[in-house]
C-alpha cells in the first residue's frame, strides 16, 4: 500500500509550524532585550504566516476543503476541534496584525501587554493546525474535497 501526502496542505502546514517556531524564537529574544533581532524574527514569523494563508486560501478557493475521512463516531469531536482551531486562528491572526502594527508604531506598552497572550494563542493555533493536518491526511485518509467555486456556482 502506497502512502502519499498532499503537497499543498503539507507545505502550508510546514509554513504555519515555522511561523510558530519563529514566534517562540522572537519571544526568547525580546526576553533577552534583543529588540532588533526580535523585530527581524517576528517579521519572518509574519511572512511565514502570510505564505501559509495565501496557500491555504488559494487551495480553499480553487481546489476546495477536504472533509474528515475518519470514523463517523469521532467526526463530531473532530468538528468541535476544528471549530476551536479556526476560532483561535482567527483571533491569533487579528492579534498578530495588531502586534505588528503596535511594534511598528513603537506603541510598546500596548505591544508588551498583548504580546505574551498573542504568542500563546499562536502556539496553540500552530499545534492545533498541525493536529488537523494529521487527522485529515496522516491518521485517516481525507474525505471528499469540494471547491468553494464549485459549491457557490454549482459546476
mmCIF file with all atom_site columns, N, CA and C in Angstrom, residues 23-97:
data_model
loop_
_atom_site.group_PDB
_atom_site.id
_atom_site.type_symbol
_atom_site.label_atom_id
_atom_site.label_alt_id
_atom_site.label_comp_id
_atom_site.label_asym_id
_atom_site.label_entity_id
_atom_site.label_seq_id
_atom_site.pdbx_PDB_ins_code
_atom_site.Cartn_x
_atom_site.Cartn_y
_atom_site.Cartn_z
_atom_site.occupancy
_atom_site.B_iso_or_equiv
_atom_site.pdbx_formal_charge
_atom_site.auth_seq_id
_atom_site.auth_comp_id
_atom_site.auth_asym_id
_atom_site.auth_atom_id
_atom_site.pdbx_PDB_model_num
ATOM 1   N N  . UNK A 1 23 ? 7.979   32.650 16.162 1.00 0.00 ? 23 UNK A N  1
ATOM 2   C CA . UNK A 1 23 ? 7.373   33.420 17.256 1.00 0.00 ? 23 UNK A CA 1
ATOM 3   C C  . UNK A 1 23 ? 8.042   33.035 18.582 1.00 0.00 ? 23 UNK A C  1
ATOM 4   N N  . UNK A 1 24 ? 8.274   31.748 18.785 1.00 0.00 ? 24 UNK A N  1
ATOM 5   C CA . UNK A 1 24 ? 8.939   31.299 20.015 1.00 0.00 ? 24 UNK A CA 1
ATOM 6   C C  . UNK A 1 24 ? 10.349  31.879 20.111 1.00 0.00 ? 24 UNK A C  1
ATOM 7   N N  . UNK A 1 25 ? 11.071  31.862 19.005 1.00 0.00 ? 25 UNK A N  1
ATOM 8   C CA . UNK A 1 25 ? 12.421  32.439 18.999 1.00 0.00 ? 25 UNK A CA 1
ATOM 9   C C  . UNK A 1 25 ? 12.347  33.937 19.289 1.00 0.00 ? 25 UNK A C  1
ATOM 10  N N  . UNK A 1 26 ? 11.389  34.606 18.665 1.00 0.00 ? 26 UNK A N  1
ATOM 11  C CA . UNK A 1 26 ? 11.226  36.044 18.888 1.00 0.00 ? 26 UNK A CA 1
ATOM 12  C C  . UNK A 1 26 ? 10.895  36.373 20.328 1.00 0.00 ? 26 UNK A C  1
ATOM 13  N N  . UNK A 1 27 ? 10.062  35.556 20.938 1.00 0.00 ? 27 UNK A N  1
ATOM 14  C CA . UNK A 1 27 ? 9.715   35.759 22.351 1.00 0.00 ? 27 UNK A CA 1
ATOM 15  C C  . UNK A 1 27 ? 10.977  35.618 23.217 1.00 0.00 ? 27 UNK A C  1
ATOM 16  N N  . UNK A 1 28 ? 11.771  34.608 22.920 1.00 0.00 ? 28 UNK A N  1
ATOM 17  C CA . UNK A 1 28 ? 13.020  34.432 23.658 1.00 0.00 ? 28 UNK A CA 1
ATOM 18  C C  . UNK A 1 28 ? 13.965  35.604 23.480 1.00 0.00 ? 28 UNK A C  1
ATOM 19  N N  . UNK A 1 29 ? 14.030  36.135 22.276 1.00 0.00 ? 29 UNK A N  1
ATOM 20  C CA . UNK A 1 29 ? 14.920  37.271 22.019 1.00 0.00 ? 29 UNK A CA 1
ATOM 21  C C  . UNK A 1 29 ? 14.484  38.526 22.768 1.00 0.00 ? 29 UNK A C  1
ATOM 22  N N  . UNK A 1 30 ? 13.189  38.788 22.804 1.00 0.00 ? 30 UNK A N  1
ATOM 23  C CA . UNK A 1 30 ? 12.736  40.002 23.484 1.00 0.00 ? 30 UNK A CA 1
ATOM 24  C C  . UNK A 1 30 ? 12.909  39.866 24.992 1.00 0.00 ? 30 UNK A C  1
ATOM 25  N N  . UNK A 1 31 ? 12.811  38.658 25.503 1.00 0.00 ? 31 UNK A N  1
ATOM 26  C CA . UNK A 1 31 ? 13.057  38.448 26.947 1.00 0.00 ? 31 UNK A CA 1
ATOM 27  C C  . UNK A 1 31 ? 14.518  38.762 27.286 1.00 0.00 ? 31 UNK A C  1
ATOM 28  N N  . UNK A 1 32 ? 15.393  38.596 26.290 1.00 0.00 ? 32 UNK A N  1
ATOM 29  C CA . UNK A 1 32 ? 16.815  38.936 26.481 1.00 0.00 ? 32 UNK A CA 1
ATOM 30  C C  . UNK A 1 32 ? 17.095  40.391 26.082 1.00 0.00 ? 32 UNK A C  1
ATOM 31  N N  . UNK A 1 33 ? 16.021  41.130 25.798 1.00 0.00 ? 33 UNK A N  1
ATOM 32  C CA . UNK A 1 33 ? 16.095  42.551 25.418 1.00 0.00 ? 33 UNK A CA 1
ATOM 33  C C  . UNK A 1 33 ? 16.851  42.777 24.107 1.00 0.00 ? 33 UNK A C  1
ATOM 34  N N  . UNK A 1 34 ? 16.781  41.815 23.210 1.00 0.00 ? 34 UNK A N  1
ATOM 35  C CA . UNK A 1 34 ? 17.396  41.951 21.883 1.00 0.00 ? 34 UNK A CA 1
ATOM 36  C C  . UNK A 1 34 ? 16.310  42.412 20.908 1.00 0.00 ? 34 UNK A C  1
ATOM 37  N N  . UNK A 1 35 ? 15.988  43.703 21.003 1.00 0.00 ? 35 UNK A N  1
ATOM 38  C CA . UNK A 1 35 ? 14.853  44.277 20.275 1.00 0.00 ? 35 UNK A CA 1
ATOM 39  C C  . UNK A 1 35 ? 14.999  44.152 18.750 1.00 0.00 ? 35 UNK A C  1
ATOM 40  N N  . UNK A 1 36 ? 16.139  44.492 18.212 1.00 0.00 ? 36 UNK A N  1
ATOM 41  C CA . UNK A 1 36 ? 16.328  44.464 16.751 1.00 0.00 ? 36 UNK A CA 1
ATOM 42  C C  . UNK A 1 36 ? 16.183  43.031 16.217 1.00 0.00 ? 36 UNK A C  1
ATOM 43  N N  . UNK A 1 37 ? 16.814  42.074 16.903 1.00 0.00 ? 37 UNK A N  1
ATOM 44  C CA . UNK A 1 37 ? 16.712  40.677 16.493 1.00 0.00 ? 37 UNK A CA 1
ATOM 45  C C  . UNK A 1 37 ? 15.266  40.186 16.620 1.00 0.00 ? 37 UNK A C  1
ATOM 46  N N  . UNK A 1 38 ? 14.602  40.629 17.693 1.00 0.00 ? 38 UNK A N  1
ATOM 47  C CA . UNK A 1 38 ? 13.193  40.284 17.904 1.00 0.00 ? 38 UNK A CA 1
ATOM 48  C C  . UNK A 1 38 ? 12.355  40.774 16.721 1.00 0.00 ? 38 UNK A C  1
ATOM 49  N N  . UNK A 1 39 ? 12.562  42.009 16.313 1.00 0.00 ? 39 UNK A N  1
ATOM 50  C CA . UNK A 1 39 ? 11.802  42.573 15.191 1.00 0.00 ? 39 UNK A CA 1
ATOM 51  C C  . UNK A 1 39 ? 12.019  41.759 13.920 1.00 0.00 ? 39 UNK A C  1
ATOM 52  N N  . UNK A 1 40 ? 13.257  41.414 13.651 1.00 0.00 ? 40 UNK A N  1
ATOM 53  C CA . UNK A 1 40 ? 13.573  40.650 12.435 1.00 0.00 ? 40 UNK A CA 1
ATOM 54  C C  . UNK A 1 40 ? 12.914  39.278 12.459 1.00 0.00 ? 40 UNK A C  1
ATOM 55  N N  . UNK A 1 41 ? 13.039  38.585 13.573 1.00 0.00 ? 41 UNK A N  1
ATOM 56  C CA . UNK A 1 41 ? 12.499  37.233 13.686 1.00 0.00 ? 41 UNK A CA 1
ATOM 57  C C  . UNK A 1 41 ? 10.962  37.250 13.628 1.00 0.00 ? 41 UNK A C  1
ATOM 58  N N  . UNK A 1 42 ? 10.350  38.242 14.265 1.00 0.00 ? 42 UNK A N  1
ATOM 59  C CA . UNK A 1 42 ? 8.886   38.322 14.247 1.00 0.00 ? 42 UNK A CA 1
ATOM 60  C C  . UNK A 1 42 ? 8.378   38.683 12.848 1.00 0.00 ? 42 UNK A C  1
ATOM 61  N N  . UNK A 1 43 ? 9.133   39.473 12.116 1.00 0.00 ? 43 UNK A N  1
ATOM 62  C CA . UNK A 1 43 ? 8.755   39.768 10.730 1.00 0.00 ? 43 UNK A CA 1
ATOM 63  C C  . UNK A 1 43 ? 8.824   38.491 9.891  1.00 0.00 ? 43 UNK A C  1
ATOM 64  N N  . UNK A 1 44 ? 9.847   37.684 10.111 1.00 0.00 ? 44 UNK A N  1
ATOM 65  C CA . UNK A 1 44 ? 9.946   36.401 9.404  1.00 0.00 ? 44 UNK A CA 1
ATOM 66  C C  . UNK A 1 44 ? 8.768   35.507 9.781  1.00 0.00 ? 44 UNK A C  1
ATOM 67  N N  . UNK A 1 45 ? 8.402   35.479 11.069 1.00 0.00 ? 45 UNK A N  1
ATOM 68  C CA . UNK A 1 45 ? 7.238   34.698 11.511 1.00 0.00 ? 45 UNK A CA 1
ATOM 69  C C  . UNK A 1 45 ? 5.980   35.162 10.792 1.00 0.00 ? 45 UNK A C  1
ATOM 70  N N  . UNK A 1 46 ? 5.826   36.478 10.663 1.00 0.00 ? 46 UNK A N  1
ATOM 71  C CA . UNK A 1 46 ? 4.656   37.033 9.980  1.00 0.00 ? 46 UNK A CA 1
ATOM 72  C C  . UNK A 1 46 ? 4.655   36.665 8.492  1.00 0.00 ? 46 UNK A C  1
ATOM 73  N N  . UNK A 1 47 ? 5.815   36.710 7.869  1.00 0.00 ? 47 UNK A N  1
ATOM 74  C CA . UNK A 1 47 ? 5.914   36.339 6.448  1.00 0.00 ? 47 UNK A CA 1
ATOM 75  C C  . UNK A 1 47 ? 5.527   34.870 6.261  1.00 0.00 ? 47 UNK A C  1
ATOM 76  N N  . UNK A 1 48 ? 6.016   33.992 7.144  1.00 0.00 ? 48 UNK A N  1
ATOM 77  C CA . UNK A 1 48 ? 5.634   32.577 7.058  1.00 0.00 ? 48 UNK A CA 1
ATOM 78  C C  . UNK A 1 48 ? 4.131   32.407 7.244  1.00 0.00 ? 48 UNK A C  1
ATOM 79  N N  . UNK A 1 49 ? 3.531   33.175 8.150  1.00 0.00 ? 49 UNK A N  1
ATOM 80  C CA . UNK A 1 49 ? 2.082   33.097 8.368  1.00 0.00 ? 49 UNK A CA 1
ATOM 81  C C  . UNK A 1 49 ? 1.320   33.566 7.126  1.00 0.00 ? 49 UNK A C  1
ATOM 82  N N  . UNK A 1 50 ? 1.815   34.611 6.486  1.00 0.00 ? 50 UNK A N  1
ATOM 83  C CA . UNK A 1 50 ? 1.161   35.106 5.265  1.00 0.00 ? 50 UNK A CA 1
ATOM 84  C C  . UNK A 1 50 ? 1.286   34.074 4.140  1.00 0.00 ? 50 UNK A C  1
ATOM 85  N N  . UNK A 1 51 ? 2.458   33.471 4.012  1.00 0.00 ? 51 UNK A N  1
ATOM 86  C CA . UNK A 1 51 ? 2.633   32.423 2.991  1.00 0.00 ? 51 UNK A CA 1
ATOM 87  C C  . UNK A 1 51 ? 1.660   31.278 3.252  1.00 0.00 ? 51 UNK A C  1
ATOM 88  N N  . UNK A 1 52 ? 1.555   30.858 4.527  1.00 0.00 ? 52 UNK A N  1
ATOM 89  C CA . UNK A 1 52 ? 0.563   29.837 4.878  1.00 0.00 ? 52 UNK A CA 1
ATOM 90  C C  . UNK A 1 52 ? -0.818  30.269 4.403  1.00 0.00 ? 52 UNK A C  1
ATOM 91  N N  . UNK A 1 53 ? -1.218  31.484 4.755  1.00 0.00 ? 53 UNK A N  1
ATOM 92  C CA . UNK A 1 53 ? -2.569  31.941 4.444  1.00 0.00 ? 53 UNK A CA 1
ATOM 93  C C  . UNK A 1 53 ? -2.816  32.002 2.937  1.00 0.00 ? 53 UNK A C  1
ATOM 94  N N  . UNK A 1 54 ? -1.856  32.467 2.171  1.00 0.00 ? 54 UNK A N  1
ATOM 95  C CA . UNK A 1 54 ? -2.014  32.540 0.706  1.00 0.00 ? 54 UNK A CA 1
ATOM 96  C C  . UNK A 1 54 ? -2.207  31.136 0.123  1.00 0.00 ? 54 UNK A C  1
ATOM 97  N N  . UNK A 1 55 ? -1.383  30.188 0.565  1.00 0.00 ? 55 UNK A N  1
ATOM 98  C CA . UNK A 1 55 ? -1.521  28.806 0.079  1.00 0.00 ? 55 UNK A CA 1
ATOM 99  C C  . UNK A 1 55 ? -2.871  28.232 0.508  1.00 0.00 ? 55 UNK A C  1
ATOM 100 N N  . UNK A 1 56 ? -3.212  28.407 1.784  1.00 0.00 ? 56 UNK A N  1
ATOM 101 C CA . UNK A 1 56 ? -4.467  27.867 2.308  1.00 0.00 ? 56 UNK A CA 1
ATOM 102 C C  . UNK A 1 56 ? -5.674  28.482 1.590  1.00 0.00 ? 56 UNK A C  1
ATOM 103 N N  . UNK A 1 57 ? -5.696  29.804 1.472  1.00 0.00 ? 57 UNK A N  1
ATOM 104 C CA . UNK A 1 57 ? -6.836  30.474 0.834  1.00 0.00 ? 57 UNK A CA 1
ATOM 105 C C  . UNK A 1 57 ? -6.938  30.097 -0.641 1.00 0.00 ? 57 UNK A C  1
ATOM 106 N N  . UNK A 1 58 ? -5.811  30.044 -1.347 1.00 0.00 ? 58 UNK A N  1
ATOM 107 C CA . UNK A 1 58 ? -5.812  29.663 -2.763 1.00 0.00 ? 58 UNK A CA 1
ATOM 108 C C  . UNK A 1 58 ? -6.330  28.247 -2.946 1.00 0.00 ? 58 UNK A C  1
ATOM 109 N N  . UNK A 1 59 ? -5.843  27.353 -2.107 1.00 0.00 ? 59 UNK A N  1
ATOM 110 C CA . UNK A 1 59 ? -6.292  25.964 -2.183 1.00 0.00 ? 59 UNK A CA 1
ATOM 111 C C  . UNK A 1 59 ? -7.780  25.860 -1.875 1.00 0.00 ? 59 UNK A C  1
ATOM 112 N N  . UNK A 1 60 ? -8.228  26.588 -0.869 1.00 0.00 ? 60 UNK A N  1
ATOM 113 C CA . UNK A 1 60 ? -9.640  26.555 -0.492 1.00 0.00 ? 60 UNK A CA 1
ATOM 114 C C  . UNK A 1 60 ? -10.512 27.062 -1.628 1.00 0.00 ? 60 UNK A C  1
ATOM 115 N N  . UNK A 1 61 ? -10.110 28.144 -2.272 1.00 0.00 ? 61 UNK A N  1
ATOM 116 C CA . UNK A 1 61 ? -10.915 28.738 -3.340 1.00 0.00 ? 61 UNK A CA 1
ATOM 117 C C  . UNK A 1 61 ? -10.898 27.871 -4.597 1.00 0.00 ? 61 UNK A C  1
ATOM 118 N N  . UNK A 1 62 ? -9.717  27.433 -5.024 1.00 0.00 ? 62 UNK A N  1
ATOM 119 C CA . UNK A 1 62 ? -9.599  26.774 -6.324 1.00 0.00 ? 62 UNK A CA 1
ATOM 120 C C  . UNK A 1 62 ? -9.695  25.255 -6.284 1.00 0.00 ? 62 UNK A C  1
ATOM 121 N N  . UNK A 1 63 ? -9.279  24.645 -5.192 1.00 0.00 ? 63 UNK A N  1
ATOM 122 C CA . UNK A 1 63 ? -9.322  23.183 -5.101 1.00 0.00 ? 63 UNK A CA 1
ATOM 123 C C  . UNK A 1 63 ? -10.423 22.753 -4.140 1.00 0.00 ? 63 UNK A C  1
ATOM 124 N N  . UNK A 1 64 ? -10.484 23.414 -2.994 1.00 0.00 ? 64 UNK A N  1
ATOM 125 C CA . UNK A 1 64 ? -11.526 23.125 -2.019 1.00 0.00 ? 64 UNK A CA 1
ATOM 126 C C  . UNK A 1 64 ? -10.970 22.666 -0.704 1.00 0.00 ? 64 UNK A C  1
ATOM 127 N N  . UNK A 1 65 ? -11.873 22.413 0.211  1.00 0.00 ? 65 UNK A N  1
ATOM 128 C CA . UNK A 1 65 ? -11.521 21.886 1.521  1.00 0.00 ? 65 UNK A CA 1
ATOM 129 C C  . UNK A 1 65 ? -11.792 20.397 1.556  1.00 0.00 ? 65 UNK A C  1
ATOM 130 N N  . UNK A 1 66 ? -10.984 19.695 2.307  1.00 0.00 ? 66 UNK A N  1
ATOM 131 C CA . UNK A 1 66 ? -11.131 18.252 2.446  1.00 0.00 ? 66 UNK A CA 1
ATOM 132 C C  . UNK A 1 66 ? -11.934 17.958 3.700  1.00 0.00 ? 66 UNK A C  1
ATOM 133 N N  . UNK A 1 67 ? -12.950 17.156 3.538  1.00 0.00 ? 67 UNK A N  1
ATOM 134 C CA . UNK A 1 67 ? -13.755 16.776 4.700  1.00 0.00 ? 67 UNK A CA 1
ATOM 135 C C  . UNK A 1 67 ? -13.047 15.671 5.478  1.00 0.00 ? 67 UNK A C  1
ATOM 136 N N  . UNK A 1 68 ? -13.455 15.500 6.726  1.00 0.00 ? 68 UNK A N  1
ATOM 137 C CA . UNK A 1 68 ? -12.875 14.483 7.589  1.00 0.00 ? 68 UNK A CA 1
ATOM 138 C C  . UNK A 1 68 ? -13.218 13.101 7.050  1.00 0.00 ? 68 UNK A C  1
ATOM 139 N N  . UNK A 1 69 ? -12.203 12.272 6.899  1.00 0.00 ? 69 UNK A N  1
ATOM 140 C CA . UNK A 1 69 ? -12.410 10.937 6.351  1.00 0.00 ? 69 UNK A CA 1
ATOM 141 C C  . UNK A 1 69 ? -12.290 9.826  7.375  1.00 0.00 ? 69 UNK A C  1
ATOM 142 N N  . UNK A 1 70 ? -12.193 10.201 8.635  1.00 0.00 ? 70 UNK A N  1
ATOM 143 C CA . UNK A 1 70 ? -12.057 9.215  9.695  1.00 0.00 ? 70 UNK A CA 1
ATOM 144 C C  . UNK A 1 70 ? -13.392 8.611  10.089 1.00 0.00 ? 70 UNK A C  1
ATOM 145 N N  . UNK A 1 71 ? -13.386 7.814  11.127 1.00 0.00 ? 71 UNK A N  1
ATOM 146 C CA . UNK A 1 71 ? -14.602 7.120  11.565 1.00 0.00 ? 71 UNK A CA 1
ATOM 147 C C  . UNK A 1 71 ? -15.709 8.101  11.953 1.00 0.00 ? 71 UNK A C  1
ATOM 148 N N  . UNK A 1 72 ? -16.940 7.726  11.617 1.00 0.00 ? 72 UNK A N  1
ATOM 149 C CA . UNK A 1 72 ? -18.089 8.579  11.918 1.00 0.00 ? 72 UNK A CA 1
ATOM 150 C C  . UNK A 1 72 ? -18.257 8.848  13.406 1.00 0.00 ? 72 UNK A C  1
ATOM 151 N N  . UNK A 1 73 ? -17.881 7.889  14.248 1.00 0.00 ? 73 UNK A N  1
ATOM 152 C CA . UNK A 1 73 ? -18.097 8.076  15.685 1.00 0.00 ? 73 UNK A CA 1
ATOM 153 C C  . UNK A 1 73 ? -17.171 9.116  16.313 1.00 0.00 ? 73 UNK A C  1
ATOM 154 N N  . UNK A 1 74 ? -16.131 9.540  15.609 1.00 0.00 ? 74 UNK A N  1
ATOM 155 C CA . UNK A 1 74 ? -15.293 10.622 16.145 1.00 0.00 ? 74 UNK A CA 1
ATOM 156 C C  . UNK A 1 74 ? -15.401 11.904 15.321 1.00 0.00 ? 74 UNK A C  1
ATOM 157 N N  . UNK A 1 75 ? -16.220 11.895 14.295 1.00 0.00 ? 75 UNK A N  1
ATOM 158 C CA . UNK A 1 75 ? -16.351 13.074 13.437 1.00 0.00 ? 75 UNK A CA 1
ATOM 159 C C  . UNK A 1 75 ? -16.815 14.302 14.222 1.00 0.00 ? 75 UNK A C  1
ATOM 160 N N  . UNK A 1 76 ? -17.725 14.144 15.158 1.00 0.00 ? 76 UNK A N  1
ATOM 161 C CA . UNK A 1 76 ? -18.208 15.276 15.945 1.00 0.00 ? 76 UNK A CA 1
ATOM 162 C C  . UNK A 1 76 ? -17.077 15.883 16.770 1.00 0.00 ? 76 UNK A C  1
ATOM 163 N N  . UNK A 1 77 ? -16.192 15.055 17.305 1.00 0.00 ? 77 UNK A N  1
ATOM 164 C CA . UNK A 1 77 ? -15.059 15.551 18.084 1.00 0.00 ? 77 UNK A CA 1
ATOM 165 C C  . UNK A 1 77 ? -14.074 16.303 17.190 1.00 0.00 ? 77 UNK A C  1
ATOM 166 N N  . UNK A 1 78 ? -13.865 15.767 15.984 1.00 0.00 ? 78 UNK A N  1
ATOM 167 C CA . UNK A 1 78 ? -13.019 16.453 15.014 1.00 0.00 ? 78 UNK A CA 1
ATOM 168 C C  . UNK A 1 78 ? -13.620 17.814 14.666 1.00 0.00 ? 78 UNK A C  1
ATOM 169 N N  . UNK A 1 79 ? -14.909 17.858 14.429 1.00 0.00 ? 79 UNK A N  1
ATOM 170 C CA . UNK A 1 79 ? -15.581 19.102 14.049 1.00 0.00 ? 79 UNK A CA 1
ATOM 171 C C  . UNK A 1 79 ? -15.471 20.145 15.152 1.00 0.00 ? 79 UNK A C  1
ATOM 172 N N  . UNK A 1 80 ? -15.682 19.746 16.391 1.00 0.00 ? 80 UNK A N  1
ATOM 173 C CA . UNK A 1 80 ? -15.545 20.667 17.527 1.00 0.00 ? 80 UNK A CA 1
ATOM 174 C C  . UNK A 1 80 ? -14.106 21.168 17.623 1.00 0.00 ? 80 UNK A C  1
ATOM 175 N N  . UNK A 1 81 ? -13.157 20.250 17.469 1.00 0.00 ? 81 UNK A N  1
ATOM 176 C CA . UNK A 1 81 ? -11.741 20.603 17.497 1.00 0.00 ? 81 UNK A CA 1
ATOM 177 C C  . UNK A 1 81 ? -11.412 21.581 16.376 1.00 0.00 ? 81 UNK A C  1
ATOM 178 N N  . UNK A 1 82 ? -11.944 21.336 15.175 1.00 0.00 ? 82 UNK A N  1
ATOM 179 C CA . UNK A 1 82 ? -11.709 22.211 14.023 1.00 0.00 ? 82 UNK A CA 1
ATOM 180 C C  . UNK A 1 82 ? -12.272 23.608 14.282 1.00 0.00 ? 82 UNK A C  1
ATOM 181 N N  . UNK A 1 83 ? -13.465 23.694 14.839 1.00 0.00 ? 83 UNK A N  1
ATOM 182 C CA . UNK A 1 83 ? -14.067 24.994 15.155 1.00 0.00 ? 83 UNK A CA 1
ATOM 183 C C  . UNK A 1 83 ? -13.198 25.742 16.167 1.00 0.00 ? 83 UNK A C  1
ATOM 184 N N  . UNK A 1 84 ? -12.709 25.018 17.179 1.00 0.00 ? 84 UNK A N  1
ATOM 185 C CA . UNK A 1 84 ? -11.795 25.600 18.167 1.00 0.00 ? 84 UNK A CA 1
ATOM 186 C C  . UNK A 1 84 ? -10.552 26.149 17.472 1.00 0.00 ? 84 UNK A C  1
ATOM 187 N N  . UNK A 1 85 ? -9.978  25.355 16.575 1.00 0.00 ? 85 UNK A N  1
ATOM 188 C CA . UNK A 1 85 ? -8.777  25.776 15.855 1.00 0.00 ? 85 UNK A CA 1
ATOM 189 C C  . UNK A 1 85 ? -9.049  27.008 14.989 1.00 0.00 ? 85 UNK A C  1
ATOM 190 N N  . UNK A 1 86 ? -10.123 26.996 14.232 1.00 0.00 ? 86 UNK A N  1
ATOM 191 C CA . UNK A 1 86 ? -10.448 28.123 13.347 1.00 0.00 ? 86 UNK A CA 1
ATOM 192 C C  . UNK A 1 86 ? -10.679 29.397 14.162 1.00 0.00 ? 86 UNK A C  1
ATOM 193 N N  . UNK A 1 87 ? -11.367 29.268 15.289 1.00 0.00 ? 87 UNK A N  1
ATOM 194 C CA . UNK A 1 87 ? -11.609 30.427 16.150 1.00 0.00 ? 87 UNK A CA 1
ATOM 195 C C  . UNK A 1 87 ? -10.298 30.992 16.671 1.00 0.00 ? 87 UNK A C  1
ATOM 196 N N  . UNK A 1 88 ? -9.439  30.124 17.194 1.00 0.00 ? 88 UNK A N  1
ATOM 197 C CA . UNK A 1 88 ? -8.137  30.586 17.694 1.00 0.00 ? 88 UNK A CA 1
ATOM 198 C C  . UNK A 1 88 ? -7.275  31.169 16.577 1.00 0.00 ? 88 UNK A C  1
ATOM 199 N N  . UNK A 1 89 ? -7.303  30.550 15.404 1.00 0.00 ? 89 UNK A N  1
ATOM 200 C CA . UNK A 1 89 ? -6.512  31.049 14.279 1.00 0.00 ? 89 UNK A CA 1
ATOM 201 C C  . UNK A 1 89 ? -6.965  32.448 13.873 1.00 0.00 ? 89 UNK A C  1
ATOM 202 N N  . UNK A 1 90 ? -8.257  32.675 13.876 1.00 0.00 ? 90 UNK A N  1
ATOM 203 C CA . UNK A 1 90 ? -8.780  33.994 13.525 1.00 0.00 ? 90 UNK A CA 1
ATOM 204 C C  . UNK A 1 90 ? -8.380  35.033 14.564 1.00 0.00 ? 90 UNK A C  1
ATOM 205 N N  . UNK A 1 91 ? -8.556  34.688 15.826 1.00 0.00 ? 91 UNK A N  1
ATOM 206 C CA . UNK A 1 91 ? -8.157  35.597 16.909 1.00 0.00 ? 91 UNK A CA 1
ATOM 207 C C  . UNK A 1 91 ? -6.650  35.850 16.850 1.00 0.00 ? 91 UNK A C  1
ATOM 208 N N  . UNK A 1 92 ? -5.882  34.781 16.651 1.00 0.00 ? 92 UNK A N  1
ATOM 209 C CA . UNK A 1 92 ? -4.426  34.906 16.575 1.00 0.00 ? 92 UNK A CA 1
ATOM 210 C C  . UNK A 1 92 ? -3.977  35.776 15.417 1.00 0.00 ? 92 UNK A C  1
ATOM 211 N N  . UNK A 1 93 ? -4.641  35.648 14.273 1.00 0.00 ? 93 UNK A N  1
ATOM 212 C CA . UNK A 1 93 ? -4.282  36.460 13.104 1.00 0.00 ? 93 UNK A CA 1
ATOM 213 C C  . UNK A 1 93 ? -4.565  37.939 13.367 1.00 0.00 ? 93 UNK A C  1
ATOM 214 N N  . UNK A 1 94 ? -5.729  38.230 13.930 1.00 0.00 ? 94 UNK A N  1
ATOM 215 C CA . UNK A 1 94 ? -6.069  39.622 14.243 1.00 0.00 ? 94 UNK A CA 1
ATOM 216 C C  . UNK A 1 94 ? -5.083  40.192 15.258 1.00 0.00 ? 94 UNK A C  1
ATOM 217 N N  . UNK A 1 95 ? -4.823  39.440 16.319 1.00 0.00 ? 95 UNK A N  1
ATOM 218 C CA . UNK A 1 95 ? -3.855  39.901 17.322 1.00 0.00 ? 95 UNK A CA 1
ATOM 219 C C  . UNK A 1 95 ? -2.459  40.050 16.721 1.00 0.00 ? 95 UNK A C  1
ATOM 220 N N  . UNK A 1 96 ? -2.092  39.150 15.816 1.00 0.00 ? 96 UNK A N  1
ATOM 221 C CA . UNK A 1 96 ? -0.791  39.240 15.153 1.00 0.00 ? 96 UNK A CA 1
ATOM 222 C C  . UNK A 1 96 ? -0.662  40.524 14.351 1.00 0.00 ? 96 UNK A C  1
ATOM 223 N N  . UNK A 1 97 ? -1.711  40.889 13.656 1.00 0.00 ? 97 UNK A N  1
ATOM 224 C CA . UNK A 1 97 ? -1.702  42.144 12.887 1.00 0.00 ? 97 UNK A CA 1
ATOM 225 C C  . UNK A 1 97 ? -1.585  43.334 13.845 1.00 0.00 ? 97 UNK A C  1
#
